[in-house]
mmCIF file of C-alpha atoms in Angstrom:
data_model
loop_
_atom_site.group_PDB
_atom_site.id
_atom_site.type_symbol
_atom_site.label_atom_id
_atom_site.label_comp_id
_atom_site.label_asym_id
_atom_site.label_seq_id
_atom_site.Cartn_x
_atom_site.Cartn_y
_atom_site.Cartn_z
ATOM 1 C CA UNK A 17 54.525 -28.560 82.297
ATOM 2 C CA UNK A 18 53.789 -28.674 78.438
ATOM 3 C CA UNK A 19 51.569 -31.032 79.140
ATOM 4 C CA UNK A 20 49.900 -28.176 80.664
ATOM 5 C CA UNK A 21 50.637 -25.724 77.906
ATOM 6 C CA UNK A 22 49.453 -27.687 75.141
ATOM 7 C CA UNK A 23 46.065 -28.312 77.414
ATOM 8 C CA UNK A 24 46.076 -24.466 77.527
ATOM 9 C CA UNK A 25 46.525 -23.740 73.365
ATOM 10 C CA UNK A 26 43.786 -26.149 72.959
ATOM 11 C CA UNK A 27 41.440 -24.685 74.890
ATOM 12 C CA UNK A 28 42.010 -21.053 73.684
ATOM 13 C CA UNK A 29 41.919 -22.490 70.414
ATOM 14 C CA UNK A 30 38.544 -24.038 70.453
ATOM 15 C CA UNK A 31 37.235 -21.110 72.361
ATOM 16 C CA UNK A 32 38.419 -18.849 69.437
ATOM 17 C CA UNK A 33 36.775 -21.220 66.855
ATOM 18 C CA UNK A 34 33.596 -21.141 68.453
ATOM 19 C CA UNK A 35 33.367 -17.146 68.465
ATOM 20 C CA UNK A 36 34.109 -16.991 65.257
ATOM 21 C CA UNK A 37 31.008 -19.047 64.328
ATOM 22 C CA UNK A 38 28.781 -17.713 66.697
ATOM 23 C CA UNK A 39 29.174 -14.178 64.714
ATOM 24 C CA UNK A 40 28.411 -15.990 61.208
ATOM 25 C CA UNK A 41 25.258 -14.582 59.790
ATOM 26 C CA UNK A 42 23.783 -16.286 56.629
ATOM 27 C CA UNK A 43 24.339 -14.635 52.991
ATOM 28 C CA UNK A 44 22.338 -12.047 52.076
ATOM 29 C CA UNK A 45 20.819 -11.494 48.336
ATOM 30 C CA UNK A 46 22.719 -8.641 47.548
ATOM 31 C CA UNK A 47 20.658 -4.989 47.467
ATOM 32 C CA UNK A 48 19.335 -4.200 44.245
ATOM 33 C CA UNK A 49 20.187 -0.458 42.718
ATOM 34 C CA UNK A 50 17.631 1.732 42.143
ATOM 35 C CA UNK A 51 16.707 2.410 38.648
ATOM 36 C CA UNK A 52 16.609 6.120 37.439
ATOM 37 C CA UNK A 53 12.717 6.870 37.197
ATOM 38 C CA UNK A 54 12.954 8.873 33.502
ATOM 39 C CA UNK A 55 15.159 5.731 31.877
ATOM 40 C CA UNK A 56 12.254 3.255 32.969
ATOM 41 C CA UNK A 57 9.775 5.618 31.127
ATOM 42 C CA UNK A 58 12.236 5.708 28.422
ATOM 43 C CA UNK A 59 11.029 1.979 28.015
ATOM 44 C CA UNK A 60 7.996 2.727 28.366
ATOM 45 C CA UNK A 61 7.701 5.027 25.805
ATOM 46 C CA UNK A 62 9.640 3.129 23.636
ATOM 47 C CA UNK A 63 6.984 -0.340 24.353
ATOM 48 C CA UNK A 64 3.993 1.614 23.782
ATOM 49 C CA UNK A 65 5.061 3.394 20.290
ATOM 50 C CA UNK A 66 5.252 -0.128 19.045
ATOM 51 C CA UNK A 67 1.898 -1.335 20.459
ATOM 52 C CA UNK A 68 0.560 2.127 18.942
ATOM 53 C CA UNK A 69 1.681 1.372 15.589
ATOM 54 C CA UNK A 70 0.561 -2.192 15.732
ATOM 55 C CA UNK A 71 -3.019 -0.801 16.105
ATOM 56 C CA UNK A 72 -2.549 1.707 13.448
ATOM 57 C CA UNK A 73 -1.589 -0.858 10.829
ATOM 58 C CA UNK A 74 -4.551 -3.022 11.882
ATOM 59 C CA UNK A 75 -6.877 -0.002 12.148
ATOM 60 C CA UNK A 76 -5.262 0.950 8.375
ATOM 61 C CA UNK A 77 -6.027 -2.612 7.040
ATOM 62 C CA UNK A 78 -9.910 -2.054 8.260
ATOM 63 C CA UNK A 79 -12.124 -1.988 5.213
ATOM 64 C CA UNK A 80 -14.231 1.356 5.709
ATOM 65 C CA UNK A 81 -17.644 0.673 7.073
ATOM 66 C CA UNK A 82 -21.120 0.909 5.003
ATOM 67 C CA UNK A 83 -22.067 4.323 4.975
ATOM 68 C CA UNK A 84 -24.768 5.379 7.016
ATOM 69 C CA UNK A 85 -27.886 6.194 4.525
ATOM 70 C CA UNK A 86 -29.526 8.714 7.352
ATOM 71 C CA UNK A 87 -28.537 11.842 5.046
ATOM 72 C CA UNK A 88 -30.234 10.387 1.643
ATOM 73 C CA UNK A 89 -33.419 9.680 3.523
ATOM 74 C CA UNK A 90 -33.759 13.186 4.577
ATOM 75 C CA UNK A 91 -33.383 14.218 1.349
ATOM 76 C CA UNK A 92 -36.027 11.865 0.059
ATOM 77 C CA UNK A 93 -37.810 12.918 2.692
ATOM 78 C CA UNK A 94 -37.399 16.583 1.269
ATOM 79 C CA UNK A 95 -38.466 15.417 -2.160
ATOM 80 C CA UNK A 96 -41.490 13.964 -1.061
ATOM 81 C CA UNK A 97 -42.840 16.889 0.527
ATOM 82 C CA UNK A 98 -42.215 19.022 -2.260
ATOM 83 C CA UNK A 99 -43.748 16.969 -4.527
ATOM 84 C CA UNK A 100 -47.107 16.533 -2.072
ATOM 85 C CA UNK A 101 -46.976 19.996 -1.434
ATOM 86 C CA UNK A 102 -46.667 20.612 -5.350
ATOM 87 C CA UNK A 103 -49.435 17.962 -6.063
ATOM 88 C CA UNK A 104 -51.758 20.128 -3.746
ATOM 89 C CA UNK A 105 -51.345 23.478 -4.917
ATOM 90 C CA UNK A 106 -52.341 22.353 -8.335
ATOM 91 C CA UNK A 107 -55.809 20.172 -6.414
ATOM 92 C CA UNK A 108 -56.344 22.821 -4.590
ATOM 93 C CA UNK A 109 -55.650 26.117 -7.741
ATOM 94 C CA UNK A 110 -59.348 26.209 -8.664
ATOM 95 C CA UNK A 111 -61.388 26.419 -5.013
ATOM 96 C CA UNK A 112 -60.046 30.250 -4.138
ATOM 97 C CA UNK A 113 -58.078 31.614 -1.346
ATOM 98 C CA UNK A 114 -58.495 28.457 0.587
ATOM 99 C CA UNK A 115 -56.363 26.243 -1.642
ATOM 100 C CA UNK A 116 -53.814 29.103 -2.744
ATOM 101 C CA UNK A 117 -53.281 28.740 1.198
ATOM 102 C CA UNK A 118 -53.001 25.520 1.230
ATOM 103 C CA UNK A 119 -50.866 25.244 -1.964
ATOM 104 C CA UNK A 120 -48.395 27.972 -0.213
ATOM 105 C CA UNK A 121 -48.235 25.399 2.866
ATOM 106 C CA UNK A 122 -47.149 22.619 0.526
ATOM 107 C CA UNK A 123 -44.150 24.678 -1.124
ATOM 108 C CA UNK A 124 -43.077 25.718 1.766
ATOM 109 C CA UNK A 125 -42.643 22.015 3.489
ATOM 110 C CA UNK A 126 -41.255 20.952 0.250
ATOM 111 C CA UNK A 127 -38.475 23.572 0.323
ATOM 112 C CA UNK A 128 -37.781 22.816 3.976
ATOM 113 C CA UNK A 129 -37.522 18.933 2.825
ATOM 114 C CA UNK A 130 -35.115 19.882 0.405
ATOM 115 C CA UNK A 131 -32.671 21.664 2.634
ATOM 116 C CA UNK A 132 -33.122 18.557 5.089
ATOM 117 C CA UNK A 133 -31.289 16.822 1.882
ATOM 118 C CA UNK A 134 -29.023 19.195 1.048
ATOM 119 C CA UNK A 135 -27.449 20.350 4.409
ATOM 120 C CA UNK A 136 -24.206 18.685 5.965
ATOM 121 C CA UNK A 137 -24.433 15.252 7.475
ATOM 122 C CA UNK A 138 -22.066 13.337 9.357
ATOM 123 C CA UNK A 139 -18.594 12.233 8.670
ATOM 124 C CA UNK A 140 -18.232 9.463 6.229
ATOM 125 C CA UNK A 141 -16.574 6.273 7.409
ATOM 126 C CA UNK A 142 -13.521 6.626 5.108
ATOM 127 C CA UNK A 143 -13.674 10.047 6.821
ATOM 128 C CA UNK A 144 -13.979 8.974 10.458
ATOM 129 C CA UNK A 145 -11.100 5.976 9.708
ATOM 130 C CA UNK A 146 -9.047 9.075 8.707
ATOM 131 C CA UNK A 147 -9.559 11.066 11.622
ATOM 132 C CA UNK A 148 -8.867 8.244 14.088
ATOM 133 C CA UNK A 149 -5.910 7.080 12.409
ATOM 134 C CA UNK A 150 -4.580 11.033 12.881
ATOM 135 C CA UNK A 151 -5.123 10.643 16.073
ATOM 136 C CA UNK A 152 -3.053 7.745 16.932
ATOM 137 C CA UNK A 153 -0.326 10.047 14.886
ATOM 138 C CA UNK A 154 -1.142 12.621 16.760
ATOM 139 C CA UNK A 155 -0.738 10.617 20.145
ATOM 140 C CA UNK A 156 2.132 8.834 19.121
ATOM 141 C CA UNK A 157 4.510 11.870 18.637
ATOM 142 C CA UNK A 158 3.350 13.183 22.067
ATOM 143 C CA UNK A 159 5.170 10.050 23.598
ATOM 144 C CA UNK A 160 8.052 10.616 21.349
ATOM 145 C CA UNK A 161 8.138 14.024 22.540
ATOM 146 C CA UNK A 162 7.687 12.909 26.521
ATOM 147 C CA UNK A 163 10.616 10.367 25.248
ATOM 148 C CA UNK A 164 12.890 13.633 24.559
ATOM 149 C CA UNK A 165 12.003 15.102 27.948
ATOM 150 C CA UNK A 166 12.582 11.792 29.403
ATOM 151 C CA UNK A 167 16.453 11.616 28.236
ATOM 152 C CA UNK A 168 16.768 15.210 29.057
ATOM 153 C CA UNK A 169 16.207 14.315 32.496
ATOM 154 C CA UNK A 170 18.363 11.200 32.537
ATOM 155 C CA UNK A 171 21.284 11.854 29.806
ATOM 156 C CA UNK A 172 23.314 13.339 32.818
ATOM 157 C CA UNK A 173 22.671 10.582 35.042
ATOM 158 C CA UNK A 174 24.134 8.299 32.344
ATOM 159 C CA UNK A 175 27.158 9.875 31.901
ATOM 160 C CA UNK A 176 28.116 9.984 35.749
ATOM 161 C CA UNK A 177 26.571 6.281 36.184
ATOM 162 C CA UNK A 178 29.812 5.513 33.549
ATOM 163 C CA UNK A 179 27.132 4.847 30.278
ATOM 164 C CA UNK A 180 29.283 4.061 27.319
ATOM 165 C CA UNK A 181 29.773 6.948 24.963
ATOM 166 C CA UNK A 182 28.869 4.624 21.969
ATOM 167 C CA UNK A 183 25.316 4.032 23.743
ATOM 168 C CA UNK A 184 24.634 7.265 24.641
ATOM 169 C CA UNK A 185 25.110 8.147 20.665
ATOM 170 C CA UNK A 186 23.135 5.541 19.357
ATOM 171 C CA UNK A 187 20.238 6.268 21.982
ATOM 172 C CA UNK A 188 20.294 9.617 20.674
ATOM 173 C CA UNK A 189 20.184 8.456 16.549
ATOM 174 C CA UNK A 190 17.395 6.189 17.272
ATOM 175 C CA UNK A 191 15.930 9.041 19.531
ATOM 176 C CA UNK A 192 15.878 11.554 16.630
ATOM 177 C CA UNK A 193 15.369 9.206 13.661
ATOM 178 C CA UNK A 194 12.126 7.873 15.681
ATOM 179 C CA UNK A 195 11.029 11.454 15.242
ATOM 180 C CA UNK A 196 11.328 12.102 11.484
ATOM 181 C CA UNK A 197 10.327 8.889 10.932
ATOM 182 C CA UNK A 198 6.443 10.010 13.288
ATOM 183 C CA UNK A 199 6.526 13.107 10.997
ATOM 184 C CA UNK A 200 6.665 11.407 7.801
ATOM 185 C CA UNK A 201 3.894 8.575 9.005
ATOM 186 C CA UNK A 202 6.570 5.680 8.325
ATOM 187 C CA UNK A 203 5.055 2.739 10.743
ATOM 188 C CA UNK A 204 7.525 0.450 10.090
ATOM 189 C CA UNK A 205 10.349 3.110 10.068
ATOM 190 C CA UNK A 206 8.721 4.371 13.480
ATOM 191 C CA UNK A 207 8.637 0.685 15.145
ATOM 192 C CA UNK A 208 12.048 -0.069 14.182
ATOM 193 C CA UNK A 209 13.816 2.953 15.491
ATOM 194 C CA UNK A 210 11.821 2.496 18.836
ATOM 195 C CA UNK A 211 12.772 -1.161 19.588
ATOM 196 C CA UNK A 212 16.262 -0.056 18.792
ATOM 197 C CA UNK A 213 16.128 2.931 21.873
ATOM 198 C CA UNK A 214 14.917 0.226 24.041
ATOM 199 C CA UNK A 215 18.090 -1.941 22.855
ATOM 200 C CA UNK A 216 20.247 0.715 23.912
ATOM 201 C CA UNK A 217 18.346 1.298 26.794
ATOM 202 C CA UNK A 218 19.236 -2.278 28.194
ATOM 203 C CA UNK A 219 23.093 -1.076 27.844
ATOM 204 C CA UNK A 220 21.946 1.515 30.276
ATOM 205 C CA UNK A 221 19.632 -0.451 32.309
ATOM 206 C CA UNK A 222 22.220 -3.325 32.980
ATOM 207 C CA UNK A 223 24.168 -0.449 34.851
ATOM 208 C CA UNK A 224 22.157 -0.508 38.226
ATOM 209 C CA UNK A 225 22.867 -4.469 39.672
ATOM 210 C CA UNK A 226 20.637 -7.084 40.501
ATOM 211 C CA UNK A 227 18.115 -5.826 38.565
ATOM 212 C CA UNK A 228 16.426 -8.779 35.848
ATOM 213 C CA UNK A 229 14.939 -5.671 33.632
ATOM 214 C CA UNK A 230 18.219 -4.822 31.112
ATOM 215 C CA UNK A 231 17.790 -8.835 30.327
ATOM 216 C CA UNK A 232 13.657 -8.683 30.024
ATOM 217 C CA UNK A 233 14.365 -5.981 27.469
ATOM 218 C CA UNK A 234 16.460 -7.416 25.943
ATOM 219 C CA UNK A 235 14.464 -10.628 24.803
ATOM 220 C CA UNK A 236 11.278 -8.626 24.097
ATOM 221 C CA UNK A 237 13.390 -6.023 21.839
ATOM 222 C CA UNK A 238 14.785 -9.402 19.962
ATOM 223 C CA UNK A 239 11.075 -11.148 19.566
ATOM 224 C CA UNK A 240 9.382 -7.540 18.518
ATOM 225 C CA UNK A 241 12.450 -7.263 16.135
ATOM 226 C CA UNK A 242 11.620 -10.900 14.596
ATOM 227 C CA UNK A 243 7.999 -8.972 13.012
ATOM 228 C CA UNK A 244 9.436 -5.728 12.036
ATOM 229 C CA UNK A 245 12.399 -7.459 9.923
ATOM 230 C CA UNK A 246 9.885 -9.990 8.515
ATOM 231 C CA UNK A 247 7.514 -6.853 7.722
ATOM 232 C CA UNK A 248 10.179 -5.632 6.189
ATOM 233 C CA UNK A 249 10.891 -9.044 4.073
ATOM 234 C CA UNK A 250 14.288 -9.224 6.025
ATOM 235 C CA UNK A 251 14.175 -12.924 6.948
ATOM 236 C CA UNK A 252 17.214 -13.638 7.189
ATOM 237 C CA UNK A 253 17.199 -10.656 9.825
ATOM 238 C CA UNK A 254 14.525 -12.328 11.120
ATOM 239 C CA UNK A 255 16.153 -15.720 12.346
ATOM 240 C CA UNK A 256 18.770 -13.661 13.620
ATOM 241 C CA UNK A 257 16.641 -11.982 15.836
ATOM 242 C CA UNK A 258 15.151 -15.614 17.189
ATOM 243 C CA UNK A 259 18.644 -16.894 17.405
ATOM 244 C CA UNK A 260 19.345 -13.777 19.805
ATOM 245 C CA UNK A 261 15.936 -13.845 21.521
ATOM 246 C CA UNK A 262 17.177 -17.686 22.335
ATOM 247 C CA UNK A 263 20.168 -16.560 23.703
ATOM 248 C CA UNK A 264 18.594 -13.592 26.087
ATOM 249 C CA UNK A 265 16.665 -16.072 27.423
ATOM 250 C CA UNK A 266 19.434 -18.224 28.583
ATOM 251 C CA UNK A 267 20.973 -15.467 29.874
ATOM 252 C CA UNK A 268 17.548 -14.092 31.879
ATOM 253 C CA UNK A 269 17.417 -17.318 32.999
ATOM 254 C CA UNK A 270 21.504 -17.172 35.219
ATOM 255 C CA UNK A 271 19.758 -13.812 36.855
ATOM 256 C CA UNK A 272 16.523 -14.305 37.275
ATOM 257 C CA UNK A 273 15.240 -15.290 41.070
ATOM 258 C CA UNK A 274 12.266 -17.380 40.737
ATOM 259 C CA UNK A 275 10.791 -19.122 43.519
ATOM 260 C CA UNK A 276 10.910 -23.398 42.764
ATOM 261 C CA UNK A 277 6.710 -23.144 42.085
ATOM 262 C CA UNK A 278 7.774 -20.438 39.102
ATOM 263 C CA UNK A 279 10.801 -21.487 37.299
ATOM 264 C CA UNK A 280 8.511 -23.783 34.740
ATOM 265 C CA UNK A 281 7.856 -19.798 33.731
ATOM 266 C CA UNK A 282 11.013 -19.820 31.562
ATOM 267 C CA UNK A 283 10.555 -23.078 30.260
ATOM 268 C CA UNK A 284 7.392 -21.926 28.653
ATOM 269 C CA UNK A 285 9.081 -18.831 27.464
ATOM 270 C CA UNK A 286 11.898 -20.719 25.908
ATOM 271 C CA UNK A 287 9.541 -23.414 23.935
ATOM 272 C CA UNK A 288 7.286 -20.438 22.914
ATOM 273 C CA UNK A 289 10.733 -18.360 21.276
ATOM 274 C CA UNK A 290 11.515 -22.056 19.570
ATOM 275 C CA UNK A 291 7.629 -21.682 18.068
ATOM 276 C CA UNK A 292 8.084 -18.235 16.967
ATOM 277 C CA UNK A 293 11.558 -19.778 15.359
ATOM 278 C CA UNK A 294 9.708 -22.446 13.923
ATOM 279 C CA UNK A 295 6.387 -20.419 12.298
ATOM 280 C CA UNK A 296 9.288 -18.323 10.219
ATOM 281 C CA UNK A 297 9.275 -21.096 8.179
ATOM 282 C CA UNK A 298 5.689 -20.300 7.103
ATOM 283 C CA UNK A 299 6.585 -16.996 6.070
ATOM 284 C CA UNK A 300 3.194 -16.278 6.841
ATOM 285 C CA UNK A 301 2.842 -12.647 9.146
ATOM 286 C CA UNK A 302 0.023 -13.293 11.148
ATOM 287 C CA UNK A 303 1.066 -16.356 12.341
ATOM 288 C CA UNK A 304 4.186 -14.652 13.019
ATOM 289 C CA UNK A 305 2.747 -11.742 15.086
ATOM 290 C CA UNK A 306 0.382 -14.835 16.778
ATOM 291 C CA UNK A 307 3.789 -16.353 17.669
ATOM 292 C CA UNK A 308 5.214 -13.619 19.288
ATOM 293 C CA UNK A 309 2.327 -12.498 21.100
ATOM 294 C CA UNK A 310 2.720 -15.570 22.977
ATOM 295 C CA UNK A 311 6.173 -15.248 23.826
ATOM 296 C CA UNK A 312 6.234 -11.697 24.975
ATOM 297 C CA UNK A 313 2.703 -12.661 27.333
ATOM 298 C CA UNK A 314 5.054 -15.817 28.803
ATOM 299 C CA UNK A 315 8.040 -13.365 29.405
ATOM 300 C CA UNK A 316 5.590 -10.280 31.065
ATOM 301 C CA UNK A 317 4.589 -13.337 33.650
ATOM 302 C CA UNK A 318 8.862 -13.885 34.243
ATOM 303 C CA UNK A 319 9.015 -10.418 34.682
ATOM 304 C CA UNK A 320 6.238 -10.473 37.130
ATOM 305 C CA UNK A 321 7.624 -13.269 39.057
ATOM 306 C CA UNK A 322 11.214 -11.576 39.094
ATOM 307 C CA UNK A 323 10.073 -8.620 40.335
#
């Protein structure tokens, strides 16, 4: 009889073992969160002030080009006429009506020569180097003031997505020192206050899961902060920031999901940070900004890949 019974047990237990992993499913990746669409124009906004000012210090450092000598050759041009026309009327004073009519035709294209000289030409280059660098003034506090909007829309959503106080008050000192500094045409002043919003906004970006982009911002805040502290002749600031873009990258590199053909991508990244680390030695800024050129193109292809 327990023969039986322990026949019995073993049976039900095997049966129950076997249900249990026929329902087994395999691991899913977990679901990412969505991310708020004003904070990822936030970034944005805060990627392409840089890149704006970049191009107005280069456009700055443009020696103004020769001016164009189409205005002095219509006033030559004037000169010329009055003098023929001059020349004539004084051929022409002794043969009667005729020449008087002829002389009167050489004043008057002479004085229409003149005014060809004299009347407004185009802008000079120094002038037209002016006007384009107001422009990318003029363009770049539009995106500061789409930045305010931006925040407007998504300060709320911070606070109930549990954003740290402490962030939300820096975001909002960078925010409004970013703005004085546009009005008083500060570059430097103006790229430093927007790589620090985008630090900040990595606090709030690393609040929606399984997302790679609060770690992506981070490293490219570090390497952009490497040339606007050694613009600034903060060096030491600037190893700092390569010591911290190093360790971003380690940590982008736990999160990220690359697929086994990819994953040499952050390997290049990582020797092209050590590069940037190693050119600070130079001290020289254009082989600096070279440098991290580099580095942010290998991280935009991780990013690409992660997404």
């Amino acid at each position: 009889m327990l023969f039986y019974l322990s026949l019995v047990l073993v049976l039900l237990v095997g049966a129950s073992t076997a249900c249990g992993r026929g329902e087994q499913r395999p691991a899913q990746q977990e679901k990412k969160e969505s991310i708020p669409a004003p904070l990822m124009k936030i970034v944005e906004n805060s990627q392409a002030i840089i890149e704006q000012m970049e191009k107005l210090q280069q456009e700055e450092q443009k020696p103004a080009q020769q001016q164009d000598q189409g205005g002095g050759q219509g006033g030559q041009g004037g000169g010329d006429g009055g003098g023929q026309g001059g020349g004539q009327q004084g051929d022409q004073g002794s043969r009667g009506d005729a020449g008087k009519m002829q002389s009167s035709r050489g004043e008057t294209g002479g004085g229409e020569g003149g005014q060809g000289g004299e009347g407004q030409g185009p802008p000079s280059p120094e002038q037209e180097k002016r006007q384009k660098i107001e422009k990318m003034w003029g363009d770049t506090l539009k995106t500061v003031e789409d930045t305010h909007k931006q925040w407007n829309d998504y300060e709320n959503t911070a606070v109930k997505d549990n954003a740290r106080d402490d962030s939300i008050r820096k975001f909002e000192t960078h925010l409004n020192s970013l703005t004085v500094a546009v009005n008083q045409r500060d570059p430097l002043a103006v790229m430093n206050e927007a790589n620090g919003m985008s630090l900040v906004a990595a606090d709030f970006l690393a609040l929606y899961r399984n997302n790679p982009d609060s770690d992506i911002v981070r490293v490219r805040h570090y390497l952009q902060q490497t040339c606007i502290d050694a613009r600034q002749d903060k060096w030491d600031n600037a190893r700092r920031s390569v010591s911290s873009a190093k360790q971003a990258v380690g940590k982008l590199e736990q999160k990220v999901k690359l697929e086994e053909a990819d994953r040499g991508l952050i390997n290049k990244l990582r020797l092209s940070v050590d590069n940037l680390g190693s050119a600070m030695e130079d001290r020289d800024l254009d082989l600096l900004k070279i440098k991290k050129d580099i580095a942010l193109e290998n991280l935009e292809e991780v990013e690409k890949k992660a997404k």
